[in-house]
Amino acid sequence: MADVARLAGVSAQTVSRVSTGHPGVIDSTRAQVLAAMKELGYRPNSAARALKRGEFRTIGVLLFTLATTGNSRTVEAIANHAAREGYAITIIPVAAPTQDGVLGAFTRLGELGVDGAIVILEVHLLDSTRITLPPGVQVVVVDSDAGDTYTVVDTDQADGARQAVRHLLSLGHATVHHVTGPASSFASERRADAWRSVLASFDRAAPAPIVGDWSADSGYAAGLQLADDPSCTAVFASNDQMALGLLRAFQERGRNVPGEISVVGFDDIPEARNFLPPLTTVHQDFAEMGRRCVQTVLRQIRNEVTTPGTTLVPTRLVERSSTAPPPSL
Amino acid sequence: MADVARLAGVSAQTVSRVSTGHPGVIDSTRAQVLAAMKELGYRPNSAARALKRGEFRTIGVLLFTLATTGNSRTVEAIANHAAREGYAITIIPVAAPTQDGVLGAFTRLGELGVDGAIVILEVHLLDSTRITLPPGVQVVVVDSDAGDTYTVVDTDQADGARQAVRHLLSLGHATVHHVTGPASSFASERRADAWRSVLASFDRAAPAPIVGDWSADSGYAAGLQLADDPSCTAVFASNDQMALGLLRAFQERGRNVPGEISVVGFDDIPEARNFLPPLTTVHQDFAEMGRRCVQTVLRQIRNEVTTPGTTLVPTRLVERSSTAPPPSL
DNA sequence: CCGCACGATGTTTACGTAAACATTGCACTG
DNA sequence: CAGTGCAATGTTTACGTAAACATCGTGCGG
């Protein structure tokens, strides 16, 4: 900066004013400074800026994996909205889905130069008293019911699942089987709860759910099991990948979808409309998730206040060709 | 830090020594300092650290989207390996796949406090003379042939495509159709080139390729076209999503896969093994990609030298159930 | 028993920026 | 034409840390 000032024949402060776009610099001066900056290839040093300003203009995103569609799309939306607000995002991978892994990630978060953080983690990993948030770092949590402690933004899991199950029942199915995500997942738990409660509200017996792990393979395994149960005419899978596995299993066992069995997924990944048959599924608005996360953290950062509470992002059922009335009708 | 020093009854420098794990501090002193840190909830200020040390321990990742499997899995691997080396990663989304979008991203990169960067972009967006790299920022490029200018790490696209095409020819197919990715994609171009050259080396005519856009929908559209061509018995799709679309189109048109038509994809996304039928595809090792990217940038950062050149990550064909000899045999 | 060497700790300083305050000069008013 | 006010620019200082150098004390060899 000093070099630029010298070359432009002004003070360092004027250079600073130009580089921050401050008003009160006459055009001719500004032009000189800009020329000098260009000639010397000057770039403001962000560390010094952050030090001086006391803010980093960076948001940390803590997550365990980017491999799930939901996470990667949420992160993408977060990155885009943050960029629009002039914030960068830093990914902080959680080494292992354990208390220690989370603890380590939070430690790094604290050392990292971040004004706020978005935590995309199963909540039960968060409730440890050992985790101390870096002071001054505002946090927003996704996929969690910690609404009384943290600020939470989440997809309306329950409503999505309700729509799925009601859709199947309204087609005439006697009941709906369910393939869940892993037990550790809050989202999966919510969806299962909603599934159970809708069945209960219609006085239908809830078959024992089959526990999957989000992978298509686990859906396939579940499908092999369900295919042999002639009473099974409708399955609600907790995500689209598992639904894909179901479709394959039913196809291999000669059970026609949707003729004999209907399948509904969750997420509406882009591929879902090209499954065989095209999948009826619950659409999640990941872009909106990201937008609200960013909006919420930024509000907290700017106000320096934490307001616990949960924001729900609505879902909607997308009807395609994997659902139909049961064969008996 | 001053407060901690006062409470512990030592100098600020000693606090610094403890917090950086410097040797030469007697245990009793260290314990006092640590206690004081804990009591006051002290966290080192990373901006000041970065300013003093002249490094940020952060790597920027420039990309256009996280929505493709390849990108998100590569980023995940990058994040994990970087974390292992004590580096954080910052995502810099490119607003639009245009020169201006890229330019903006590079500008932000320069302001961002980053020791190096990994650029996951189509190369033709990079060759603008308007793009000036921030001095001192080392760059590694993915999905590009800019090996003479930048350091490039990439999947061995050509070899993967060659394996796919050779596999189909060795099954007895007279020729192989091809559904490409978007014209702007370097990876797609490479795969198409390899497809063409293998056909040429076997003296087979290359049918006109169909241009897709990576989406399953575009694969479906291509499939509808190909299904009506009775001479088409084998298709190589440039990614798995488009292969999925092909499968649906063929199924809808009553063309049995693999009985009448064989399909090969590229990427080996986790879902591919649960397609109908399970997809033969070229496996990409994204984790290895990420590892090499990080390794390469870090080497550059540490040596402060740029060594142009290309590192290729090998691929391998995974044979599943979507390929078989052509019906005539 | 003196002095030297080394280990432990303290003091000074600089990293690059921007806020706060100081100064300059010019236009406009009475 | 002097005085006033404001716009443009300059000067000083502090942000939190860690390297470099300075100091202190202790143990050991001669």
XYZ file of C-alpha atoms (C1' of nucleotides) in Angstrom:
718
model
C 0.000 0.000 0.000
C 2.848 2.335 0.828
C 4.359 1.698 -2.599
C 1.104 2.496 -4.298
C 0.796 5.684 -2.293
C 4.295 6.722 -3.242
C 3.786 5.978 -6.916
C 0.478 7.806 -7.005
C 1.911 10.656 -5.016
C -0.702 10.452 -2.288
C -0.899 9.186 1.261
C -1.567 5.638 2.229
C -4.878 6.689 3.669
C -6.052 7.898 0.295
C -5.115 4.561 -1.192
C -7.169 2.917 1.506
C -10.079 5.198 0.700
C -9.916 4.269 -2.938
C -9.639 0.573 -2.297
C -12.632 0.570 0.027
C -14.652 2.722 -2.331
C -14.930 5.451 0.249
C -16.434 8.714 -0.957
C -14.614 12.008 -0.732
C -11.845 11.248 -3.170
C -11.706 13.475 -6.213
C -11.866 11.636 -9.526
C -8.449 12.621 -10.777
C -6.826 11.400 -7.573
C -8.802 8.206 -7.666
C -7.687 7.564 -11.213
C -4.045 8.058 -10.292
C -4.346 5.680 -7.392
C -6.118 3.078 -9.465
C -3.417 3.320 -12.093
C -0.724 2.894 -9.489
C -2.552 -0.078 -8.004
C -2.761 -1.705 -11.374
C 0.869 -1.059 -12.199
C 2.063 -2.517 -8.947
C -0.477 -5.320 -8.961
C -1.691 -4.232 -5.569
C -4.168 -6.407 -3.727
C -5.473 -5.435 -0.342
C -4.287 -7.814 2.333
C -7.352 -9.463 3.698
C -5.724 -10.485 6.945
C -4.846 -6.920 7.788
C -8.320 -5.856 6.785
C -9.944 -8.461 8.917
C -7.710 -7.513 11.807
C -8.547 -3.870 11.522
C -12.235 -4.268 10.878
C -12.785 -7.035 13.365
C -14.766 -9.089 10.904
C -13.832 -11.705 8.391
C -16.752 -11.622 6.019
C -16.625 -15.363 6.087
C -19.127 -17.975 7.190
C -18.072 -21.440 8.213
C -20.085 -24.450 7.144
C -19.683 -27.499 9.309
C -20.762 -30.777 7.826
C -19.959 -34.406 7.777
C -20.196 -35.099 4.094
C -20.894 -33.464 0.782
C -21.757 -36.801 -0.741
C -25.475 -36.566 -0.098
C -27.490 -34.629 -2.621
C -29.141 -32.591 0.072
C -25.920 -31.426 1.659
C -24.123 -30.547 -1.514
C -27.063 -28.654 -2.917
C -27.613 -26.819 0.324
C -23.964 -25.851 0.474
C -24.072 -24.657 -3.087
C -27.049 -22.449 -2.322
C -25.342 -21.168 0.801
C -22.209 -20.328 -1.140
C -24.140 -18.465 -3.779
C -26.181 -16.398 -1.406
C -23.242 -15.669 0.814
C -21.254 -14.500 -2.189
C -24.068 -12.166 -3.111
C -23.775 -10.600 0.342
C -20.043 -10.315 0.064
C -19.331 -13.256 2.305
C -17.108 -16.186 1.533
C -17.772 -19.610 2.949
C -15.318 -21.993 4.467
C -15.994 -25.689 4.547
C -15.140 -27.415 7.784
C -15.404 -31.149 7.351
C -16.192 -33.184 10.427
C -13.639 -35.955 10.446
C -15.914 -38.588 11.919
C -19.567 -38.608 12.953
C -18.652 -38.809 16.607
C -18.563 -36.416 19.489
C -14.815 -36.116 19.100
C -15.075 -35.446 15.414
C -17.573 -32.681 16.013
C -15.524 -31.299 18.848
C -12.485 -31.094 16.609
C -14.453 -29.339 13.921
C -15.712 -26.768 16.388
C -12.208 -26.191 17.607
C -11.031 -25.513 14.086
C -14.053 -23.304 13.607
C -12.912 -21.185 16.503
C -9.414 -20.792 15.159
C -10.596 -20.107 11.707
C -11.579 -16.527 11.349
C -15.262 -16.775 10.771
C -18.076 -14.438 11.709
C -20.740 -17.070 11.862
C -21.337 -20.692 11.147
C -23.915 -22.973 9.662
C -23.932 -26.432 11.128
C -25.356 -29.209 9.029
C -25.273 -32.075 11.462
C -27.453 -34.551 13.233
C -28.442 -32.843 16.396
C -27.577 -35.566 18.855
C -23.950 -34.927 18.042
C -24.360 -31.349 19.074
C -25.789 -31.561 22.532
C -22.516 -32.243 24.207
C -21.684 -29.864 26.987
C -18.092 -30.153 25.882
C -18.765 -28.065 22.832
C -18.217 -24.426 23.471
C -18.965 -22.067 20.707
C -16.297 -19.534 19.957
C -17.539 -16.297 21.464
C -18.969 -13.938 18.912
C -19.596 -16.663 16.398
C -23.242 -16.946 15.512
C -24.563 -20.336 14.612
C -27.422 -21.638 12.574
C -28.224 -25.303 12.591
C -29.750 -27.456 9.901
C -31.371 -30.880 10.292
C -31.962 -30.606 13.974
C -34.581 -30.058 16.606
C -32.372 -27.884 18.757
C -34.748 -25.004 18.185
C -34.738 -24.053 21.814
C -30.975 -23.650 21.992
C -29.923 -22.715 18.513
C -31.472 -21.019 15.584
C -32.605 -23.763 13.279
C -33.497 -23.726 9.616
C -34.890 -26.929 8.219
C -36.989 -28.461 5.533
C -40.492 -29.200 6.698
C -39.736 -32.889 6.945
C -42.940 -33.787 8.689
C -45.208 -32.083 6.213
C -43.383 -33.619 3.280
C -43.732 -37.080 4.716
C -47.387 -36.439 5.502
C -48.058 -35.466 1.907
C -46.373 -38.606 0.678
C -48.291 -40.947 2.937
C -51.635 -39.217 2.404
C -51.126 -39.408 -1.337
C -50.665 -43.152 -1.145
C -53.631 -43.637 1.154
C -55.809 -41.483 -1.059
C -54.981 -43.776 -3.966
C -56.635 -46.516 -1.987
C -53.717 -48.334 -0.399
C -54.601 -50.040 2.847
C -51.377 -49.030 4.468
C -47.923 -47.772 3.586
C -44.597 -49.427 4.274
C -41.625 -47.243 5.126
C -37.895 -47.457 4.520
C -36.111 -45.084 6.866
C -32.725 -43.435 6.786
C -30.113 -44.236 9.402
C -31.229 -44.045 13.004
C -28.819 -41.225 13.679
C -30.547 -38.903 11.254
C -32.919 -36.359 12.593
C -34.500 -35.895 9.185
C -35.162 -39.590 8.896
C -36.668 -39.688 12.348
C -38.986 -36.817 11.572
C -40.152 -38.409 8.375
C -40.787 -41.716 10.117
C -42.729 -39.996 12.886
C -44.943 -38.236 10.376
C -45.483 -41.460 8.465
C -46.557 -43.214 11.648
C -48.841 -40.430 12.743
C -50.638 -40.174 9.422
C -51.276 -43.918 9.438
C -52.525 -43.626 12.994
C -54.819 -40.752 12.123
C -56.377 -42.913 9.405
C -56.577 -45.884 11.747
C -54.217 -47.919 9.683
C -51.715 -50.353 11.118
C -48.114 -49.255 10.635
C -45.939 -52.111 9.369
C -42.498 -52.348 10.956
C -40.271 -49.858 9.156
C -37.133 -51.108 7.446
C -33.998 -49.210 8.399
C -31.821 -48.098 5.521
C -28.763 -45.875 5.364
C -29.733 -43.471 2.538
C -27.886 -45.567 -0.042
C -29.537 -47.116 -3.057
C -28.030 -50.419 -1.989
C -29.889 -50.339 1.297
C -33.063 -49.542 -0.601
C -32.435 -52.543 -2.803
C -32.018 -54.764 0.225
C -35.239 -53.406 1.681
C -36.965 -53.963 -1.630
C -35.975 -57.617 -1.772
C -37.578 -58.030 1.612
C -40.757 -56.162 0.749
C -41.170 -57.815 -2.651
C -41.911 -61.105 -0.985
C -44.705 -59.620 1.103
C -47.864 -59.819 -1.028
C -49.681 -57.441 1.293
C -47.206 -54.686 0.518
C -48.670 -52.387 -2.111
C -47.175 -49.031 -1.219
C -43.759 -47.977 0.054
C -42.576 -44.596 1.207
C -38.766 -44.369 1.061
C -37.081 -41.690 3.098
C -34.973 -40.564 0.128
C -34.805 -40.986 -3.620
C -31.683 -43.126 -3.665
C -33.346 -45.779 -1.543
C -36.425 -45.507 -3.726
C -34.184 -46.295 -6.682
C -33.012 -49.422 -4.924
C -36.609 -50.388 -4.261
C -37.482 -49.990 -7.908
C -34.678 -52.290 -8.918
C -35.592 -54.925 -6.362
C -39.260 -54.884 -7.382
C -38.354 -55.058 -11.038
C -36.031 -58.013 -10.457
C -38.731 -59.815 -8.483
C -41.248 -59.174 -11.206
C -43.358 -56.836 -9.101
C -44.647 -54.127 -11.385
C -44.355 -50.506 -10.265
C -46.828 -48.875 -10.052
C -49.191 -51.670 -11.132
C -48.582 -53.867 -8.113
C -46.588 -51.639 -5.801
C -46.410 -47.869 -5.534
C -43.212 -46.122 -4.472
C -42.688 -42.588 -3.180
C -39.311 -41.036 -2.470
C -38.052 -37.892 -0.799
C -35.770 -35.114 -2.068
C -36.638 -34.947 -5.750
C -33.097 -35.309 -6.984
C -32.774 -34.303 -10.637
C -32.468 -37.922 -11.711
C -35.753 -38.923 -10.102
C -37.836 -37.980 -13.116
C -35.813 -40.422 -15.192
C -36.079 -43.402 -12.932
C -37.966 -46.423 -14.189
C -40.697 -45.481 -13.756
C -40.286 -41.752 -13.124
C -40.493 -41.343 -9.369
C -43.244 -39.680 -7.394
C -41.369 -37.890 -4.645
C -41.355 -35.025 -2.163
C -39.573 -32.000 -3.525
C -37.165 -30.205 -1.230
C -36.217 -26.664 -1.982
C -32.513 -26.701 -1.231
C -31.937 -23.322 -2.767
C -34.420 -21.805 -0.391
C -32.769 -23.628 2.504
C -29.450 -22.106 1.632
C -30.961 -18.695 1.210
C -32.617 -18.772 4.594
C -29.539 -20.118 6.320
C -27.426 -17.289 5.015
C -30.076 -14.720 5.703
C -30.457 -15.960 9.247
C -26.763 -16.089 10.122
C -26.203 -12.683 8.615
C -29.019 -11.220 10.620
C -27.492 -12.704 13.737
C -24.038 -11.476 12.860
C -25.296 -7.987 12.275
C -27.416 -7.813 15.395
C -25.061 -9.816 17.525
C -28.037 -11.570 18.995
C -29.100 -15.159 18.981
C -32.771 -15.829 18.667
C -33.540 -19.495 19.047
C -36.375 -20.815 16.973
C -37.029 -22.906 13.927
C -37.695 -21.799 10.381
C -39.308 -24.402 8.154
C -38.896 -24.531 4.406
C -42.007 -25.976 2.752
C -41.977 -29.073 0.580
C -44.323 -30.283 -2.102
C -45.252 -33.627 -3.536
C -44.353 -34.193 -7.174
C -46.569 -36.851 -8.685
C -44.955 -38.881 -11.435
C -45.411 -42.467 -12.547
C -44.357 -44.624 -9.635
C -47.671 -44.413 -7.815
C -51.088 -45.758 -8.701
C -54.086 -47.367 -6.977
C -53.412 -50.822 -5.525
C -54.055 -53.843 -7.803
C -57.189 -54.996 -5.976
C -59.102 -51.865 -6.983
C -3.916 -12.004 24.845
C -2.832 -9.208 27.105
C -5.561 -10.144 29.562
C -4.452 -13.731 29.589
C -0.876 -12.633 30.175
C -1.905 -10.443 33.061
C -4.024 -13.142 34.665
C -1.305 -15.737 34.290
C 1.302 -13.297 35.509
C 3.473 -13.662 32.445
C 4.236 -11.652 29.336
C 2.171 -11.677 26.195
C 5.009 -13.351 24.392
C 4.852 -16.313 26.696
C 1.157 -16.620 25.995
C 1.976 -16.610 22.332
C 4.561 -19.314 22.874
C 2.049 -21.489 24.657
C -0.652 -20.977 22.081
C 1.645 -21.872 19.208
C 3.036 -24.852 21.060
C 6.495 -23.397 21.018
C 9.109 -25.210 23.094
C 11.050 -23.549 25.828
C 8.215 -22.898 28.220
C 8.465 -24.617 31.547
C 5.550 -26.859 32.426
C 4.336 -24.935 35.424
C 4.217 -21.712 33.437
C 2.457 -23.399 30.578
C -0.162 -24.765 32.930
C -0.815 -21.334 34.372
C -1.196 -19.838 30.943
C -3.507 -22.582 29.789
C -5.640 -22.092 32.853
C -5.831 -18.372 32.230
C -6.740 -18.992 28.586
C -9.521 -21.273 29.605
C -10.866 -18.935 32.225
C -10.968 -16.030 29.850
C -12.154 -18.093 26.912
C -9.214 -16.914 24.879
C -9.054 -17.777 21.199
C -6.162 -16.682 19.069
C -7.232 -14.150 16.490
C -6.670 -15.757 13.166
C -6.571 -12.473 11.279
C -3.718 -11.186 13.363
C -1.995 -14.519 13.015
C -2.366 -14.529 9.281
C -1.125 -10.963 9.133
C 1.930 -11.715 11.165
C 2.756 -15.024 9.569
C 2.003 -13.984 6.041
C 0.002 -17.104 5.343
C -3.627 -17.970 5.724
C -3.564 -21.733 5.804
C -6.492 -21.621 3.466
C -7.003 -22.882 -0.062
C -9.634 -21.428 -2.340
C -11.706 -23.674 -4.553
C -13.188 -22.003 -7.581
C -16.041 -23.774 -9.250
C -19.195 -23.180 -11.109
C -21.441 -25.654 -9.409
C -21.524 -28.267 -6.708
C -24.530 -29.889 -8.278
C -22.576 -32.393 -10.346
C -21.519 -35.531 -8.593
C -17.973 -35.138 -9.764
C -17.538 -31.639 -8.424
C -19.094 -32.218 -5.068
C -17.174 -35.413 -4.465
C -13.941 -33.802 -5.551
C -14.533 -30.870 -3.251
C -15.291 -33.179 -0.407
C -12.037 -35.023 -0.931
C -10.180 -31.742 -1.198
C -11.704 -30.508 2.034
C -10.773 -33.665 3.865
C -7.205 -33.769 2.711
C -6.706 -30.088 3.251
C -8.038 -30.413 6.782
C -5.562 -33.172 7.435
C -2.770 -30.795 6.450
C -4.135 -28.043 8.632
C -5.622 -26.092 5.776
C -9.159 -24.833 5.483
C -10.878 -24.500 2.164
C -12.972 -21.626 0.952
C -15.554 -22.117 -1.748
C -15.655 -19.424 -4.385
C -18.675 -19.907 -6.585
C -18.447 -18.589 -10.115
C -21.613 -16.596 -10.614
C -22.061 -17.443 -14.273
C -20.131 -19.644 -16.700
C -18.867 -16.643 -18.599
C -15.627 -14.758 -18.813
C -17.060 -12.091 -16.574
C -18.239 -14.579 -14.033
C -14.814 -16.167 -13.889
C -13.160 -12.800 -13.741
C -15.301 -11.838 -10.766
C -14.450 -15.056 -9.004
C -10.742 -14.490 -9.515
C -11.087 -10.990 -8.181
C -12.735 -12.281 -5.046
C -10.065 -14.940 -4.838
C -7.440 -12.225 -4.721
C -9.174 -10.354 -1.940
C -9.852 -13.430 0.005
C -6.834 -14.412 1.971
C -5.856 -17.639 0.394
C -2.459 -19.239 -0.082
C -3.393 -21.214 -3.131
C -6.340 -22.140 -5.238
C -7.826 -25.091 -7.021
C -9.790 -24.173 -10.088
C -12.431 -26.600 -11.254
C -13.507 -24.999 -14.480
C -13.716 -25.580 -18.169
C -10.448 -24.371 -19.507
C -11.680 -22.174 -22.315
C -13.031 -19.859 -19.654
C -9.588 -19.540 -18.242
C -7.481 -18.504 -21.169
C -8.502 -14.882 -21.037
C -5.648 -12.483 -20.802
C -7.845 -10.383 -18.575
C -7.450 -12.841 -15.755
C -4.513 -12.034 -13.600
C -3.706 -14.338 -10.789
C -3.139 -12.717 -7.463
C 0.600 -12.724 -6.938
C 1.770 -15.428 -4.603
C -1.332 -17.500 -5.077
C -0.533 -20.896 -6.477
C -3.107 -22.493 -8.693
C -3.984 -26.005 -9.673
C -6.507 -26.609 -12.385
C -8.906 -29.495 -12.841
C -10.743 -30.493 -16.014
C -8.494 -28.623 -18.386
C -5.763 -29.020 -20.921
C -3.887 -25.958 -19.764
C -0.994 -28.170 -18.773
C 1.540 -25.899 -20.384
C 0.451 -22.850 -18.391
C -0.944 -24.213 -15.180
C -0.455 -27.256 -13.088
C -3.252 -29.587 -13.960
C -4.677 -32.581 -12.160
C -7.300 -34.516 -14.000
C -8.996 -37.829 -14.378
C -7.621 -39.813 -17.272
C -10.672 -39.055 -19.373
C -9.239 -40.445 -22.561
C -8.256 -43.782 -21.120
C -11.611 -44.189 -19.413
C -13.464 -43.549 -22.636
C -11.149 -45.897 -24.484
C -11.883 -48.684 -22.022
C -15.605 -48.127 -22.446
C -15.548 -48.197 -26.212
C -13.157 -51.137 -26.442
C -15.344 -53.086 -24.053
C -18.360 -52.592 -26.312
C -16.427 -53.473 -29.453
C -14.979 -56.566 -27.839
C -18.524 -57.737 -27.119
C -19.051 -57.768 -30.868
C -20.832 -54.490 -31.534
C -20.205 -53.125 -34.998
C -19.881 -49.616 -33.752
C -20.698 -47.484 -30.720
C -22.932 -44.437 -30.530
C -21.990 -41.607 -28.233
C -23.915 -39.082 -26.165
C -21.601 -36.234 -25.210
C -21.685 -33.649 -22.469
C -22.042 -29.974 -23.281
C -19.689 -28.587 -25.887
C -18.118 -26.286 -23.329
C -16.829 -29.157 -21.259
C -13.256 -30.184 -21.627
C -13.951 -33.556 -20.055
C -16.702 -34.240 -22.527
C -14.495 -33.237 -25.414
C -11.737 -35.552 -24.275
C -14.084 -38.467 -23.917
C -15.554 -37.844 -27.359
C -12.091 -37.633 -28.903
C -11.092 -40.926 -27.374
C -14.336 -42.551 -28.511
C -13.695 -41.381 -32.045
C -10.102 -42.495 -32.087
C -10.843 -45.979 -30.805
C -13.488 -46.441 -33.486
C -11.029 -45.186 -36.081
C -8.315 -47.535 -34.872
C -10.749 -50.432 -35.333
C -11.814 -49.120 -38.733
C -15.354 -48.576 -37.605
C -17.495 -45.693 -38.768
C -18.298 -43.210 -36.023
C -21.992 -42.288 -35.972
C -22.743 -38.610 -35.392
C -22.572 -38.008 -31.643
C -25.613 -36.618 -29.856
C -24.890 -33.607 -27.711
C -26.277 -33.705 -24.189
C -25.822 -31.446 -21.199
C -24.969 -33.987 -18.465
C -28.610 -34.135 -17.311
C -30.651 -37.298 -17.278
C -33.271 -35.440 -19.258
C -30.873 -34.832 -22.099
C -29.940 -38.496 -22.007
C -33.605 -39.383 -22.250
C -34.008 -37.147 -25.283
C -30.975 -38.745 -26.886
C -32.358 -42.162 -26.071
C -35.649 -41.474 -27.800
C -33.683 -40.590 -30.891
C -31.410 -43.623 -30.760
C -34.193 -46.071 -29.946
C -35.660 -45.592 -33.400
C -32.383 -46.470 -35.097
C -32.348 -50.258 -35.477
C -28.642 -50.245 -36.277
C -27.857 -48.820 -32.877
C -26.780 -51.613 -30.554
C -24.327 -49.893 -28.253
C -24.209 -46.444 -26.663
C -21.480 -44.804 -24.643
C -22.859 -41.945 -22.561
C -20.441 -39.359 -21.284
C -21.846 -39.587 -17.763
C -24.088 -41.795 -15.665
C -27.001 -39.392 -15.460
C -27.370 -39.335 -19.211
C -27.017 -43.114 -19.241
C -29.960 -43.212 -16.848
C -32.003 -41.175 -19.302
C -31.012 -43.563 -22.073
C -32.158 -46.527 -20.043
C -35.551 -44.961 -19.492
C -35.962 -44.058 -23.151
C -35.004 -47.552 -24.294
C -37.284 -49.126 -21.752
C -40.200 -46.961 -22.822
C -39.590 -47.797 -26.444
C -39.431 -51.474 -25.650
C -35.766 -51.819 -26.497
C -34.285 -54.277 -24.055
C -31.035 -53.379 -22.328
C -28.695 -55.168 -22.651
C -30.466 -57.667 -24.914
C -30.919 -55.289 -27.812
C -28.839 -52.311 -26.816
C -25.841 -52.014 -24.529
C -25.210 -48.862 -22.488
C -22.035 -47.674 -20.801
C -21.796 -44.599 -18.594
C -19.027 -42.585 -17.020
C -18.366 -41.609 -13.368
C -19.714 -44.592 -11.481
C -21.992 -42.610 -9.222
C -23.134 -44.653 -6.227
C -26.591 -45.054 -7.708
C -25.295 -46.614 -10.926
C -25.228 -50.118 -9.525
C -28.939 -49.835 -8.796
C -30.040 -48.629 -12.184
C -32.275 -50.885 -14.234
C -30.250 -52.719 -15.256
C -27.198 -52.027 -13.089
C -24.959 -49.840 -15.198
C -21.613 -50.740 -16.704
C -19.612 -47.580 -16.325
C -16.178 -46.024 -16.007
C -15.182 -45.488 -12.412
C -13.599 -42.191 -11.485
C -11.590 -41.949 -8.326
C -12.691 -38.587 -6.986
C -11.041 -39.093 -3.644
C -7.717 -39.557 -5.352
C -8.362 -36.447 -7.440
C -8.910 -34.413 -4.317
C -5.871 -35.870 -2.668
C -3.616 -35.037 -5.582
C -5.031 -31.555 -5.957
C -4.289 -30.717 -2.352
C -0.910 -32.374 -2.464
C 0.000 -30.441 -5.578
C -1.097 -27.012 -4.374
C 0.578 -27.510 -1.061
C 3.807 -28.449 -2.745
C 3.569 -25.309 -4.822
C 2.745 -23.160 -1.831
C 5.672 -24.520 0.093
C 8.161 -24.220 -2.733
C 6.718 -21.037 -4.134
C 7.248 -22.459 -7.583
C 4.847 -23.288 -10.334
C 5.616 -26.350 -12.355
C 3.254 -26.694 -15.272
C 2.315 -30.194 -16.215
C -0.536 -32.623 -15.989
C -1.158 -35.369 -13.480
C -3.638 -38.006 -14.547
C -5.738 -40.035 -12.164
C -6.462 -43.474 -13.595
C -9.948 -44.812 -14.218
C -11.290 -48.312 -14.526
C -14.230 -49.909 -16.225
C -16.802 -51.475 -13.937
C -18.767 -54.149 -15.780
C -22.306 -54.616 -14.596
C -25.469 -55.657 -16.390
C -26.128 -53.007 -19.006
C -23.775 -54.439 -21.604
C -23.925 -57.669 -23.614
C -23.157 -58.898 -27.120
C -25.400 -57.452 -29.836
C -28.599 -59.364 -30.672
C -27.376 -60.647 -34.020
C -24.692 -62.772 -32.405
C 34.541 -19.735 43.944
C 34.277 -17.221 39.542
C 32.543 -16.978 35.114
C 30.351 -18.835 31.286
C 26.622 -20.917 28.847
C 22.204 -21.935 28.261
C 17.349 -22.203 29.352
C 13.344 -19.415 30.628
C 11.050 -15.323 30.133
C 10.406 -10.271 29.009
C 10.624 -6.164 25.670
C 10.534 -4.151 21.301
C 8.955 -4.002 16.928
C 6.527 -4.753 12.546
C 2.952 -7.066 9.762
C -1.059 -3.927 6.359
C -5.021 -1.619 7.046
C -8.576 1.962 8.296
C -10.706 4.855 11.900
C -10.136 9.178 14.101
C -8.359 13.311 14.075
C -5.549 17.115 11.817
C -4.504 20.036 8.099
C -4.873 22.385 3.801
C -7.035 25.119 0.347
C -10.760 26.812 -2.037
C -15.468 28.740 -2.749
C -18.806 31.384 -1.147
C -20.995 34.869 1.998
C -21.712 39.215 4.151
C -11.937 41.328 0.975
C -11.812 38.873 5.421
C -14.090 35.113 7.469
C -16.432 30.774 7.452
C -17.312 26.184 6.172
C -16.559 22.222 3.871
C -14.359 19.065 0.695
C -10.041 16.777 -0.138
C -6.158 14.857 1.636
C -2.512 13.858 5.213
C -0.913 12.086 9.943
C -1.309 9.341 13.873
C -2.587 5.411 15.983
C -4.265 0.765 17.129
C -5.991 -3.812 15.746
C -3.531 -8.985 17.920
C 0.200 -11.629 17.032
C 5.030 -13.552 16.826
C 9.852 -12.906 15.351
C 14.038 -10.943 16.924
C 16.523 -9.451 20.347
C 17.383 -8.511 25.373
C 17.592 -9.884 30.034
C 17.699 -12.701 33.982
C 18.990 -16.526 36.774
C 20.857 -20.976 37.539
C 23.958 -24.860 37.185
C 28.233 -26.511 35.978
C 33.227 -26.665 34.732
C 37.625 -25.148 35.659
